[in-house]
mmCIF file of C-alpha atoms and ligand atoms in Angstrom:
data_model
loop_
_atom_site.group_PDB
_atom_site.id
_atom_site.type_symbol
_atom_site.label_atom_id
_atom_site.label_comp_id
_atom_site.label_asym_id
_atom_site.label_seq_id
_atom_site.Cartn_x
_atom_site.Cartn_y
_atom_site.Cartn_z
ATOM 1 C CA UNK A 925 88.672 14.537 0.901
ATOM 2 C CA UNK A 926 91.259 17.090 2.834
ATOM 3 C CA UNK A 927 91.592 17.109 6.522
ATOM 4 C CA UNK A 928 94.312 19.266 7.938
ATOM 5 C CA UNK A 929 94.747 17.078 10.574
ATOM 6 C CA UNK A 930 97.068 14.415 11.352
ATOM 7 C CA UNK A 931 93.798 12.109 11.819
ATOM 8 C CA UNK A 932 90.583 11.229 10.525
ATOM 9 C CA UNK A 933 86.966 12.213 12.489
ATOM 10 C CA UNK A 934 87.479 15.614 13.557
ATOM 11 C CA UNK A 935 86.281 16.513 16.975
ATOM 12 C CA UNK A 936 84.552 12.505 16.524
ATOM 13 C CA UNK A 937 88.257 11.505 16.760
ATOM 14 C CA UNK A 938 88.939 8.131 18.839
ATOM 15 C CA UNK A 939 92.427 6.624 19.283
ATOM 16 C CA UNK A 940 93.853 4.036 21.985
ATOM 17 C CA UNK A 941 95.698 5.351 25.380
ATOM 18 C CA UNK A 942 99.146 3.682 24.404
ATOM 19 C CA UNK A 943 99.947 3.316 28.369
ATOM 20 C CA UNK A 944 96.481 2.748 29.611
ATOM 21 C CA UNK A 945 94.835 0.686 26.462
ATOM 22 C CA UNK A 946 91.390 2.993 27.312
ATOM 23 C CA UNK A 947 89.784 3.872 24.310
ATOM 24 C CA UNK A 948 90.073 8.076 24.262
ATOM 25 C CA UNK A 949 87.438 10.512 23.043
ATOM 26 C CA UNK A 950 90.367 12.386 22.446
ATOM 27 C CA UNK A 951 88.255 16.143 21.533
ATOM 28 C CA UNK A 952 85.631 15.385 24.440
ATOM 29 C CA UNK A 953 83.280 12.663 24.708
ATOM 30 C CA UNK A 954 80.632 11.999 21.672
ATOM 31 C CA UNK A 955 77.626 9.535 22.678
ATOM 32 C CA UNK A 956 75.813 9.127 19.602
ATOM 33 C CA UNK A 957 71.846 9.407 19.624
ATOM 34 C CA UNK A 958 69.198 9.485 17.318
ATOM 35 C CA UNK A 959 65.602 9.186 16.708
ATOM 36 C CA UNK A 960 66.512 8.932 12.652
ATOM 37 C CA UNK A 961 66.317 5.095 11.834
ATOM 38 C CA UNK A 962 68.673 5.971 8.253
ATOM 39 C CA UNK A 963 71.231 7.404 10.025
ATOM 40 C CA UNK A 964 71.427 4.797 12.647
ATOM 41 C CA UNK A 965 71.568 2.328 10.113
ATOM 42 C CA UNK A 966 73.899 4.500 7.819
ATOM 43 C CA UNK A 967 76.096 4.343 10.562
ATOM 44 C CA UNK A 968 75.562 0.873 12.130
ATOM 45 C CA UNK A 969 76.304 -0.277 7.998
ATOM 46 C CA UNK A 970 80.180 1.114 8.912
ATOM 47 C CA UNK A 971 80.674 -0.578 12.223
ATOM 48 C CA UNK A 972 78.947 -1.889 15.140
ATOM 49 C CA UNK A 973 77.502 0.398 17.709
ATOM 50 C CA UNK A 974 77.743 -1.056 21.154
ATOM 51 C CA UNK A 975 74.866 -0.630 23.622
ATOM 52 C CA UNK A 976 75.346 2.878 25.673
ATOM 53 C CA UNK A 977 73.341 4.889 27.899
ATOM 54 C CA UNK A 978 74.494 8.324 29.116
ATOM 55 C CA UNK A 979 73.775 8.587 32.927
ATOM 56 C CA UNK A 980 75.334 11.809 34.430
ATOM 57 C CA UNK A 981 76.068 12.567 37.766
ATOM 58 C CA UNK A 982 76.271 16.255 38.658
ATOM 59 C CA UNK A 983 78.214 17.637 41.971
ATOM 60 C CA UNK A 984 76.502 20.725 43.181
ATOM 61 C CA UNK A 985 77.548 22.348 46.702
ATOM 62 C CA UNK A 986 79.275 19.336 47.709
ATOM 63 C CA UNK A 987 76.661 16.504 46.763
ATOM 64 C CA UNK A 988 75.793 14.183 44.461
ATOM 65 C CA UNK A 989 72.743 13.967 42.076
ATOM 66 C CA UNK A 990 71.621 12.952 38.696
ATOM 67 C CA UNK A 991 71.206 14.525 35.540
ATOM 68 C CA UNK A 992 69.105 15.080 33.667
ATOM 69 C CA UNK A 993 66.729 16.518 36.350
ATOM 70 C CA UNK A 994 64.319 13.939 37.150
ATOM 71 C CA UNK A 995 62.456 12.797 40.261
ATOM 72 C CA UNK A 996 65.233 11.286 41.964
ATOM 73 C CA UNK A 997 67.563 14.751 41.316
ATOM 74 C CA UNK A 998 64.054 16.300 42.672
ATOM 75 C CA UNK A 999 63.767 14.572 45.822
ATOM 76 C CA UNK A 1000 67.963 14.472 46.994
ATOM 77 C CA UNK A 1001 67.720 17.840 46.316
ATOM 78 C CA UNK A 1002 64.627 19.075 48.463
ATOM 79 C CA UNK A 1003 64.395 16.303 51.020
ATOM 80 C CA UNK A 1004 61.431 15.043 49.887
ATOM 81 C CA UNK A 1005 59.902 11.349 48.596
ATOM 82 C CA UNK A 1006 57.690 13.034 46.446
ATOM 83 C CA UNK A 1007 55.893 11.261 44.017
ATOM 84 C CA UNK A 1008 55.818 11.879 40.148
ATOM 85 C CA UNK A 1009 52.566 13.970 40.669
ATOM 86 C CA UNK A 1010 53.201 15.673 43.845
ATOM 87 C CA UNK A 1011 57.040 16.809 42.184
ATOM 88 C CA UNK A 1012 55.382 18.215 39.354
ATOM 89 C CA UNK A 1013 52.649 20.526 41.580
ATOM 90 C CA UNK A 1014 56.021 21.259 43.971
ATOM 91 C CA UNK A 1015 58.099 22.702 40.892
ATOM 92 C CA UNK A 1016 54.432 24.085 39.296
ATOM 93 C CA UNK A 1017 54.720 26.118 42.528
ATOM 94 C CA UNK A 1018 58.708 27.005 42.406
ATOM 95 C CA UNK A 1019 58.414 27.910 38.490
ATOM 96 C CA UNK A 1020 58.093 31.852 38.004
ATOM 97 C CA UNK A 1021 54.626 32.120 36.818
ATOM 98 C CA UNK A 1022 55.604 35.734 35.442
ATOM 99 C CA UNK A 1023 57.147 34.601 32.745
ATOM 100 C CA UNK A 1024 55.454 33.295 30.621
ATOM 101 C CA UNK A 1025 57.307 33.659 27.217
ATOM 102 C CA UNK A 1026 60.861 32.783 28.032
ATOM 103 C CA UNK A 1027 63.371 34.985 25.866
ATOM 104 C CA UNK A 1028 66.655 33.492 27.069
ATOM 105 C CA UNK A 1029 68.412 30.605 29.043
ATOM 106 C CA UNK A 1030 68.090 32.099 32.061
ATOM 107 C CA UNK A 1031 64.140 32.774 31.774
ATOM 108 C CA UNK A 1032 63.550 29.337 30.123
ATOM 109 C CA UNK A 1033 65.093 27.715 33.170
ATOM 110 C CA UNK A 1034 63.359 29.973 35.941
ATOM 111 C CA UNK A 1035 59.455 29.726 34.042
ATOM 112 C CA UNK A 1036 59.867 25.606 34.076
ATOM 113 C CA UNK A 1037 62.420 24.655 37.622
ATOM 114 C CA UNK A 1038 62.224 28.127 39.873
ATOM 115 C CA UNK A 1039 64.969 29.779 41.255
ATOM 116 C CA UNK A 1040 66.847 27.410 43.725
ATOM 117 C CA UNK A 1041 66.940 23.984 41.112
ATOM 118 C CA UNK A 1042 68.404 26.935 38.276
ATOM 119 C CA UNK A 1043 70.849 28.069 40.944
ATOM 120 C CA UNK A 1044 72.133 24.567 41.875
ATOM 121 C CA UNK A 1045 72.514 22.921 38.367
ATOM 122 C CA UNK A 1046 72.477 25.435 35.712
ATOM 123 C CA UNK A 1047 73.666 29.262 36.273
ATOM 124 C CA UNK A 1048 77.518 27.785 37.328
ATOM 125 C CA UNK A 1049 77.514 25.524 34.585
ATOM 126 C CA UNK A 1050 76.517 27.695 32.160
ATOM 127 C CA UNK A 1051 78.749 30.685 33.226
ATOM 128 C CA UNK A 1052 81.485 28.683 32.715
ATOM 129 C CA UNK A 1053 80.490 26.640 29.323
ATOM 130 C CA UNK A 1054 79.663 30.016 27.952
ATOM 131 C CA UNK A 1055 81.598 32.873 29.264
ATOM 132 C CA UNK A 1056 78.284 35.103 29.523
ATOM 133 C CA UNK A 1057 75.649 35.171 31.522
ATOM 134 C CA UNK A 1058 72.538 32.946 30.825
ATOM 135 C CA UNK A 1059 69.968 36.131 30.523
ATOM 136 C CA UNK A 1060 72.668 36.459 27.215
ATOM 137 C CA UNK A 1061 71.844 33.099 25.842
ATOM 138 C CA UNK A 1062 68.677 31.425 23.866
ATOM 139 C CA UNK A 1063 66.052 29.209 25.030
ATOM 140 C CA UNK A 1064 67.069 26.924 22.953
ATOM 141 C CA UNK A 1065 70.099 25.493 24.556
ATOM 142 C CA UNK A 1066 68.216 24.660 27.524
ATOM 143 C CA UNK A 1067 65.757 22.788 25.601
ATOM 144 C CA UNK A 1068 68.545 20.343 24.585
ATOM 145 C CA UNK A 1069 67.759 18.759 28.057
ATOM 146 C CA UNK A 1070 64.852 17.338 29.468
ATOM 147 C CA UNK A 1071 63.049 17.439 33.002
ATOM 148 C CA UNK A 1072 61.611 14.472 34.078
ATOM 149 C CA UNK A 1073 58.778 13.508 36.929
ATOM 150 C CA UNK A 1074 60.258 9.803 37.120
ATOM 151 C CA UNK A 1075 63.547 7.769 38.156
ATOM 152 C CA UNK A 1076 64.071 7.824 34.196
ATOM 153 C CA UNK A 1077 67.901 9.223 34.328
ATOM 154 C CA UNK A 1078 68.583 8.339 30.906
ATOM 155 C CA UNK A 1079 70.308 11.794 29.590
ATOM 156 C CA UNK A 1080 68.803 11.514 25.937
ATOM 157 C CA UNK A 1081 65.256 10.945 24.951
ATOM 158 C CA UNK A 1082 66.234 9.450 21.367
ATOM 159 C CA UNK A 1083 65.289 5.536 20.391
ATOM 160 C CA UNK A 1084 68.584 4.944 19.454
ATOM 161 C CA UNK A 1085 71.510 5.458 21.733
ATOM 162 C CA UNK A 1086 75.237 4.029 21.422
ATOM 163 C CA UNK A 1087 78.855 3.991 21.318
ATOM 164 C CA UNK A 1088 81.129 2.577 18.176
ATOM 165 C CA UNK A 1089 82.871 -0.625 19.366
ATOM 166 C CA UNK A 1090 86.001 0.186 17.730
ATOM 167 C CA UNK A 1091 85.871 3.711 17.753
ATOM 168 C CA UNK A 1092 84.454 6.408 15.895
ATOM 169 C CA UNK A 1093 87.553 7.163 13.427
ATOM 170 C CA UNK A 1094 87.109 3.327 12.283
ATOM 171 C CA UNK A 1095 83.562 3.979 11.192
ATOM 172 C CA UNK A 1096 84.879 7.496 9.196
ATOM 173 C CA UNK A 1097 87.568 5.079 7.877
ATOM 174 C CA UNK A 1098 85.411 2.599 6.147
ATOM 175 C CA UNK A 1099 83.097 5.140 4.972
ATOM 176 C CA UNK A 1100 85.953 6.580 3.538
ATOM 177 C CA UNK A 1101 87.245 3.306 1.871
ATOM 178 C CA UNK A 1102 86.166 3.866 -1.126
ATOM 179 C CA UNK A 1103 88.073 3.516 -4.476
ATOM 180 C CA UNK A 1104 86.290 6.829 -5.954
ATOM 181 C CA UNK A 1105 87.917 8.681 -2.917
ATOM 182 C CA UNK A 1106 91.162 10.132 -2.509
ATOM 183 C CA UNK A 1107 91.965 10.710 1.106
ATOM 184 C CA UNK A 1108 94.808 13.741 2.063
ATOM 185 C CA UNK A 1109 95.544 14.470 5.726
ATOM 186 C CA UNK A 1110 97.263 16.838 6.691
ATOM 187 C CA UNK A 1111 96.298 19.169 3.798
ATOM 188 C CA UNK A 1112 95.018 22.623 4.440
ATOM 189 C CA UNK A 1113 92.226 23.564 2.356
ATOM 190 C CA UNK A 1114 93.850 26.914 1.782
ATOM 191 C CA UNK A 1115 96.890 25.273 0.178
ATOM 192 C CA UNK A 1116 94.753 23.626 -2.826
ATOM 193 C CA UNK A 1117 93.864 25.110 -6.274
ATOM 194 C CA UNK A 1118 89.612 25.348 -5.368
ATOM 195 C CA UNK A 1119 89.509 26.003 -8.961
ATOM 196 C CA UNK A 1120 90.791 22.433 -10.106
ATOM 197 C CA UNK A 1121 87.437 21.014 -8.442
ATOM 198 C CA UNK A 1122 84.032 21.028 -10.094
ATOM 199 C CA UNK A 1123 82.306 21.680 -6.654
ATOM 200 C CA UNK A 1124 83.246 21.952 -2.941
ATOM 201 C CA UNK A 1125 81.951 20.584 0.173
ATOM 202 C CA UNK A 1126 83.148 22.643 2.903
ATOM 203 C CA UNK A 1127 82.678 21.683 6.208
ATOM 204 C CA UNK A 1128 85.799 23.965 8.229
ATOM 205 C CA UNK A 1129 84.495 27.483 9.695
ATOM 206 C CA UNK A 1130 82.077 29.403 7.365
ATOM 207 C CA UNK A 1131 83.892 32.386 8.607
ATOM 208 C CA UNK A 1132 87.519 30.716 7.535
ATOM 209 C CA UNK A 1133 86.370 30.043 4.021
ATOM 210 C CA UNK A 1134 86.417 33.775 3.435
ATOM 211 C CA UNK A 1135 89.348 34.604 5.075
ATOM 212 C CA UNK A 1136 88.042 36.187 8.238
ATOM 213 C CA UNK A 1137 87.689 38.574 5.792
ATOM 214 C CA UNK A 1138 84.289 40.478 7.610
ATOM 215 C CA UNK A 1139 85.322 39.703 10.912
ATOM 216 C CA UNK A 1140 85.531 36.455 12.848
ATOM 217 C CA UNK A 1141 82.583 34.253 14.267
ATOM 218 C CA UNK A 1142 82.646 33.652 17.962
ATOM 219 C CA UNK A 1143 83.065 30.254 19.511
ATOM 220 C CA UNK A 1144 83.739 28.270 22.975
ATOM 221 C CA UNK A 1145 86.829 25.875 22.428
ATOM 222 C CA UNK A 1146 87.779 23.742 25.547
ATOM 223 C CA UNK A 1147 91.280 22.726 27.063
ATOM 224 C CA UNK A 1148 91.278 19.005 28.474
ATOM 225 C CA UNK A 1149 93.647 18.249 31.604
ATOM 226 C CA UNK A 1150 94.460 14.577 30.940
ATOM 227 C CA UNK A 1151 95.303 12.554 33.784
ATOM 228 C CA UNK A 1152 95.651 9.003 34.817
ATOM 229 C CA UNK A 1153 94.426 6.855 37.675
ATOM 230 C CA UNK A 1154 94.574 3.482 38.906
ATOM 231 C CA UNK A 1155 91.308 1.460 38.811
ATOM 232 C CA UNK A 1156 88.442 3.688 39.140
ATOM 233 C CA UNK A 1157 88.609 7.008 39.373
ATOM 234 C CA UNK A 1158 84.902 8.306 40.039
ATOM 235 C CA UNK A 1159 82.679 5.465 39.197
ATOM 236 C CA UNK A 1160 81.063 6.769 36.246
ATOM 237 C CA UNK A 1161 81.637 8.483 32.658
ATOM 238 C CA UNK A 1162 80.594 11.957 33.253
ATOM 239 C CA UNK A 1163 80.139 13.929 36.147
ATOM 240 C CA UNK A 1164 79.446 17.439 35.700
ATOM 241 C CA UNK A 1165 80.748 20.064 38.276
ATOM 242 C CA UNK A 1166 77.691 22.744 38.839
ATOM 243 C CA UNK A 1167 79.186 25.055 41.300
ATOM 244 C CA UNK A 1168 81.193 28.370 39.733
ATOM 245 C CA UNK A 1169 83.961 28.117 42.222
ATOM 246 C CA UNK A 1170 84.986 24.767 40.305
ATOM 247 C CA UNK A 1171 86.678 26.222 36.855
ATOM 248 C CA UNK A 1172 86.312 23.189 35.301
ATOM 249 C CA UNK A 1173 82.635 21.998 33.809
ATOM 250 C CA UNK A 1174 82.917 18.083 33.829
ATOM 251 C CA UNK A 1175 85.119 15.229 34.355
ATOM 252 C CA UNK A 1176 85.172 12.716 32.083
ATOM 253 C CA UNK A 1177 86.273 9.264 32.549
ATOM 254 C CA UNK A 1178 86.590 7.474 29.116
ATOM 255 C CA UNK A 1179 86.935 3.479 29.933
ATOM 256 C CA UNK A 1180 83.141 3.844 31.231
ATOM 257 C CA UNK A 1181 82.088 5.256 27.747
ATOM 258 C CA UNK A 1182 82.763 1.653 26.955
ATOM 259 C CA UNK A 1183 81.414 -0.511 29.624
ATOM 260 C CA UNK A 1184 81.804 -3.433 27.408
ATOM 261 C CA UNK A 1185 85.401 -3.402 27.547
ATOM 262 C CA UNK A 1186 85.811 -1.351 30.808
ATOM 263 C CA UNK A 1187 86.977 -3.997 33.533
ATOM 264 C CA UNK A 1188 89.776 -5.237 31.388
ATOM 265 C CA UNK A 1189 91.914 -2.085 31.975
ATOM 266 C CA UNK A 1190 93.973 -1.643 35.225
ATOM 267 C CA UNK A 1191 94.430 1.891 34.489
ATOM 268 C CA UNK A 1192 92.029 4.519 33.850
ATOM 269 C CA UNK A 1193 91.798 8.093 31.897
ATOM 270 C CA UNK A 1194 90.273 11.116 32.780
ATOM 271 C CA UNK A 1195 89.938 14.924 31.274
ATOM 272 C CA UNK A 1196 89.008 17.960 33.096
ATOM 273 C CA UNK A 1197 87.324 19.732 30.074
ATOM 274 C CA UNK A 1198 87.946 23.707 31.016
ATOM 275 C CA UNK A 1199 85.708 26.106 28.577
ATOM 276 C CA UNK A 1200 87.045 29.574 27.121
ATOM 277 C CA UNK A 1201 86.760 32.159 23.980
ATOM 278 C CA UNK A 1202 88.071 30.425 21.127
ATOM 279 C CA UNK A 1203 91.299 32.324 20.234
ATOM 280 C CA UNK A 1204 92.553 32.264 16.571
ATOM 281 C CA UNK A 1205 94.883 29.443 17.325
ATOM 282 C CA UNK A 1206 91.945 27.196 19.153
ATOM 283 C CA UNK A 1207 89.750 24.381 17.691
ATOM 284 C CA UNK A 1208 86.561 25.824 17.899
ATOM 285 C CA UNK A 1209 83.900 23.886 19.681
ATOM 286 C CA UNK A 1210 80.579 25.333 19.869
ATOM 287 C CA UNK A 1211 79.132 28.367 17.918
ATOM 288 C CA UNK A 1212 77.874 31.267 20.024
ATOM 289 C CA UNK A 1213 75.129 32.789 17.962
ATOM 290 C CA UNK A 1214 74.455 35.474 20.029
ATOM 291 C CA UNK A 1215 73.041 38.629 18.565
ATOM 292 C CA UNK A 1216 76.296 40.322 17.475
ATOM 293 C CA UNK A 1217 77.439 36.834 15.967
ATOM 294 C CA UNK A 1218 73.991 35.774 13.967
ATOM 295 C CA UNK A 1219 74.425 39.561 12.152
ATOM 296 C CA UNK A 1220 78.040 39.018 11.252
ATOM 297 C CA UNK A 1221 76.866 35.086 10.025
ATOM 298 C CA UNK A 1222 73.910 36.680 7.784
ATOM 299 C CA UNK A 1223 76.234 38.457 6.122
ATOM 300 C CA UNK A 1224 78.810 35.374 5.653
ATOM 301 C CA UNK A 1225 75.436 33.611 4.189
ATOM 302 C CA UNK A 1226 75.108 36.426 2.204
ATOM 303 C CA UNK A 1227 78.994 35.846 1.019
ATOM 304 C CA UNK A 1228 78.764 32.518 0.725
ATOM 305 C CA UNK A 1229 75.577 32.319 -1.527
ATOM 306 C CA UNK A 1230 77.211 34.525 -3.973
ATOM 307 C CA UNK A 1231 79.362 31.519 -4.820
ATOM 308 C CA UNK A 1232 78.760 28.961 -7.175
ATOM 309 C CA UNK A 1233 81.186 26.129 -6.773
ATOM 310 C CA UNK A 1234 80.554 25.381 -2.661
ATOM 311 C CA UNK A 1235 78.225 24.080 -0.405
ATOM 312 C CA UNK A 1236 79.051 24.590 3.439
ATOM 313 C CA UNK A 1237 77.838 21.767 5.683
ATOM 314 C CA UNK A 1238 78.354 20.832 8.958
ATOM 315 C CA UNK A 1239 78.650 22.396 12.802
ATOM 316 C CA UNK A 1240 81.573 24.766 11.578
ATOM 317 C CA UNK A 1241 80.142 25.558 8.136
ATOM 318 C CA UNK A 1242 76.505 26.265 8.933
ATOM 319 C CA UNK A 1243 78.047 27.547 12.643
ATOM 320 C CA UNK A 1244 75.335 25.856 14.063
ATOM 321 C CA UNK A 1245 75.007 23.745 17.818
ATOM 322 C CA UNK A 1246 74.492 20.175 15.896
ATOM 323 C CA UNK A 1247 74.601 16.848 17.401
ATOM 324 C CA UNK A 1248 76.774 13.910 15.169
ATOM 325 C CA UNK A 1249 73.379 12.546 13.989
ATOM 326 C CA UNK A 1250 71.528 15.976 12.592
ATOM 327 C CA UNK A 1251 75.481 16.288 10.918
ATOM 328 C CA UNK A 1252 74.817 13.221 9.016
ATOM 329 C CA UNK A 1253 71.134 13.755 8.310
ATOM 330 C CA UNK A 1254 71.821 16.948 6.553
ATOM 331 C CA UNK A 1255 74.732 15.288 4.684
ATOM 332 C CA UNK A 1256 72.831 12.886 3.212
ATOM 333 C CA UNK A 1257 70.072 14.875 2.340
ATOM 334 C CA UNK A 1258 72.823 16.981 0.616
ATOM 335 C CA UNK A 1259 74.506 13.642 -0.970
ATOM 336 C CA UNK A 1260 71.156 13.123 -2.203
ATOM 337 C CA UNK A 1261 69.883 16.626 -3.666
ATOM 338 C CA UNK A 1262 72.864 17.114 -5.271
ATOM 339 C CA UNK A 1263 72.633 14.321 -7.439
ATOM 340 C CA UNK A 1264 69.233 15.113 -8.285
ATOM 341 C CA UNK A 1265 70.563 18.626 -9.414
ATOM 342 C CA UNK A 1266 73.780 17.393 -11.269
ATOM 343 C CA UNK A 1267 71.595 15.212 -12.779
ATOM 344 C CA UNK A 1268 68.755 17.838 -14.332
ATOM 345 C CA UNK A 1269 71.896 20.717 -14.982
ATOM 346 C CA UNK A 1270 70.901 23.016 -12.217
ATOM 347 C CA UNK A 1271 73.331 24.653 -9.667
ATOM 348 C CA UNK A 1272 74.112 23.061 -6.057
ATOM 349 C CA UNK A 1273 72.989 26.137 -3.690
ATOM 350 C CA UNK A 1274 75.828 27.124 -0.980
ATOM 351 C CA UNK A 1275 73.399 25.739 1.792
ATOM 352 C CA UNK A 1276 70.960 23.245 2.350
ATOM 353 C CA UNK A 1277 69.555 23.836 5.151
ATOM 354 C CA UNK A 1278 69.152 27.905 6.343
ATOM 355 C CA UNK A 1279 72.159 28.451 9.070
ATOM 356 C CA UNK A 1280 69.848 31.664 10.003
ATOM 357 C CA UNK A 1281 66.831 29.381 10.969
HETATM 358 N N1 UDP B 2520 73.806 22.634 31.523
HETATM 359 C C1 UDP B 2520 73.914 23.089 32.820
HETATM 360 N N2 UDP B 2520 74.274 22.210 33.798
HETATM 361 C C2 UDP B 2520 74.568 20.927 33.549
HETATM 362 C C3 UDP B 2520 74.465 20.447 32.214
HETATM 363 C C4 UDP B 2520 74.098 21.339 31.221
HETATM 364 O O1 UDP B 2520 73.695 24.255 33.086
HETATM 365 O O2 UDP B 2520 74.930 20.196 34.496
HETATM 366 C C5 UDP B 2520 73.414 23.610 30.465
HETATM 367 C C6 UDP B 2520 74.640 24.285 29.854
HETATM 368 O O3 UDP B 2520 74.315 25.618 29.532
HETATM 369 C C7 UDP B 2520 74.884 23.468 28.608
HETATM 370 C C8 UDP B 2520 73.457 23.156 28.163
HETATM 371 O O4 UDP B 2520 72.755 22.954 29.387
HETATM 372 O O5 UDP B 2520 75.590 24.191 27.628
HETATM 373 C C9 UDP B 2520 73.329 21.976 27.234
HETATM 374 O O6 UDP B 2520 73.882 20.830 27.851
HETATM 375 P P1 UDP B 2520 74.433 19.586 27.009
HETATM 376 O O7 UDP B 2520 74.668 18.492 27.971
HETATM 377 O O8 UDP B 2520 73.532 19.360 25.846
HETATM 378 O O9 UDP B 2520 75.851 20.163 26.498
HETATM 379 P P2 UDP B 2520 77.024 19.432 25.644
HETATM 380 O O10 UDP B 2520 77.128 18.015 26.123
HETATM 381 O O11 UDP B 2520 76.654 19.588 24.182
HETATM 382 O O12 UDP B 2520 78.241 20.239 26.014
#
């Protein structure tokens, strides 16, 4: 197992705040949730998930609401003590009925909410996270959030929902701790002898593996602005900024990702997480897949399953948006196929799962 880092876990990575004792998300905040009862307990098996539920809290033209849209976000917004039934006939009547099959972000958003909720909450954001405008982006990413027509402000609609007690690089350690695996930080792939392996698992950039050598695939990195406070700085763990005159998306505030533990700290942590193009010296974050970038990834797949000795897995190998727990699903599945196909002779195939789908 090579990691070019210093550390264990990736963007996962958790470490202690020497000065503050906070426990840091230290590549952005990860709140793990799944529906997937194996990977829950697959993970649970490597350390104990503490009870979490994500409740954000979005500024938009200088108030206060909550995410994900729900009745409550409904009601601030407009005025209103609408019930569930009489919000969902008012936004029936704010939705644009003329579209009807919703080719992008910003149509998704304007066929279910209308104009003013997409305005408030989602066309800053989105500038900023992305860098394009939302007409350039798929449906899909929208559909990573719910809209609900109760108080329900839970941000994820998964069974299982929670936060590693001592981190998430302790869980990666003791799966790690294993006396079949070697562990070398610090180690760039491209510094090994590939050929001295049987097979690889590849999980950097798709792109990276092949030396850039068609072009590169486009991603959003982000730049944290880490700062201190005392006590309590806003109250809560996330509260994303809406409007575009803010440049920053969200502030995070790590002791609340661990509410267990969060009144014995005096001091607190925070990030302003700032989105931009991910330049050749920048962690990459979160694949684009726009047009120009799913042609240049078909033929990297194309590449790729030309090979014989590699399988690509992962957000950066399959350049796909995946959450930690469809990351581990597909690595097990993996774990599991290949065995089956070492042990009846046949090949390992470059991909599982189709990074085109
Ligand atoms: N989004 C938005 N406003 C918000 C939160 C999210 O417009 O206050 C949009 C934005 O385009 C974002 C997408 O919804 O990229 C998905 O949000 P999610 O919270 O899943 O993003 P992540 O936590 O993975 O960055």
């Amino acid at each position: 197992m090579l990691d070019e880092r210093s550390h264990l876990g990736g963007n996962c990575h958790t470490t202690r705040d020497t000065d503050s004792g906070v426990m840091l998300h230290v590549y952005g905040p990860h709140i793990f949730h799944t529906d997937n009862k194996e990977v829950w307990d697959y993970v649970n098996h490597y350390g104990e998930m503490m009870p979490y539920v994500n409740r954000v809290k979005a500024i938009s033209a200088g108030r206060v609401y909550t995410l994900p849209i729900n009745l409550l976000t409904i009601n601030q917004f407009f005025g209103k003590t609408f019930s569930p039934n009489e919000a969902k006939a008012f936004i029936a009547g704010m939705a644009r009925k003329d579209i009807t099959d919703p080719r992008n972000f910003e149509e998704q958003a304007l066929s279910m909410l209308g104009d003013d909720i997409y305005r408030a909450f989602f066309y800053g954001y989105t500038r900023k996270q992305w860098g394009v405008e939302p007409t350039a982006l798929p449906a899909s990413i929208l559909k990573r959030l719910p809209v609900r027509f109760n108080y329900d402000d839970n941000y994820f609609q998964h069974k299982y929902q929670g936060i590693p007690k001592l981190g998430y690089t302790a869980i990666i350690e003791r799966i790690l701790d294993a006396p079949k695996i070697e562990l070398r930080l610090n180690a760039r792939f491209e510094d090994i002898d590939a050929s001295d392996y049987q097979h690889i698992f590849y999980t950097g950039q798709v792109d990276r593996y092949f030396n850039y050598r068609l072009g590169r695939l486009g991603y959003r990195t982000l730049d944290f602005e880490k700062f201190s406070a005392d006590g309590d700085f806003q109250g809560t763990a996330v509260i994303n900024y809406c409007d575009q005159d803010v440049p920053y998306t969200r502030i995070t505030e790590h002791k609340h990702f661990a509410p267990w533990e969060a009144d014995t700290f005096s001091k607190s942590v925070c990030y302003r997480e700032f989105s931009k193009a991910c330049g050749a010296e920048d962690i990459p974050y979160y694949p684009i897949r726009l047009v120009e970038e799913k042609k240049l990834l078909a033929d990297y797949v194309s590449l790729a399953n030309a090979q014989n000795n590699v399988t690509f897995l992962g957000r950066l190998g399959t350049y796909r948006y995946l959450d930690m727990d469809v990351t581990i699903a597909e690595a097990m599945k993996a774990a599991d196929q290949t065995r089956q196909l070492l042990q009846s002779g046949q090949n390992i195939p470059a991909f599982f799962v189709d990074p085109l789908q």
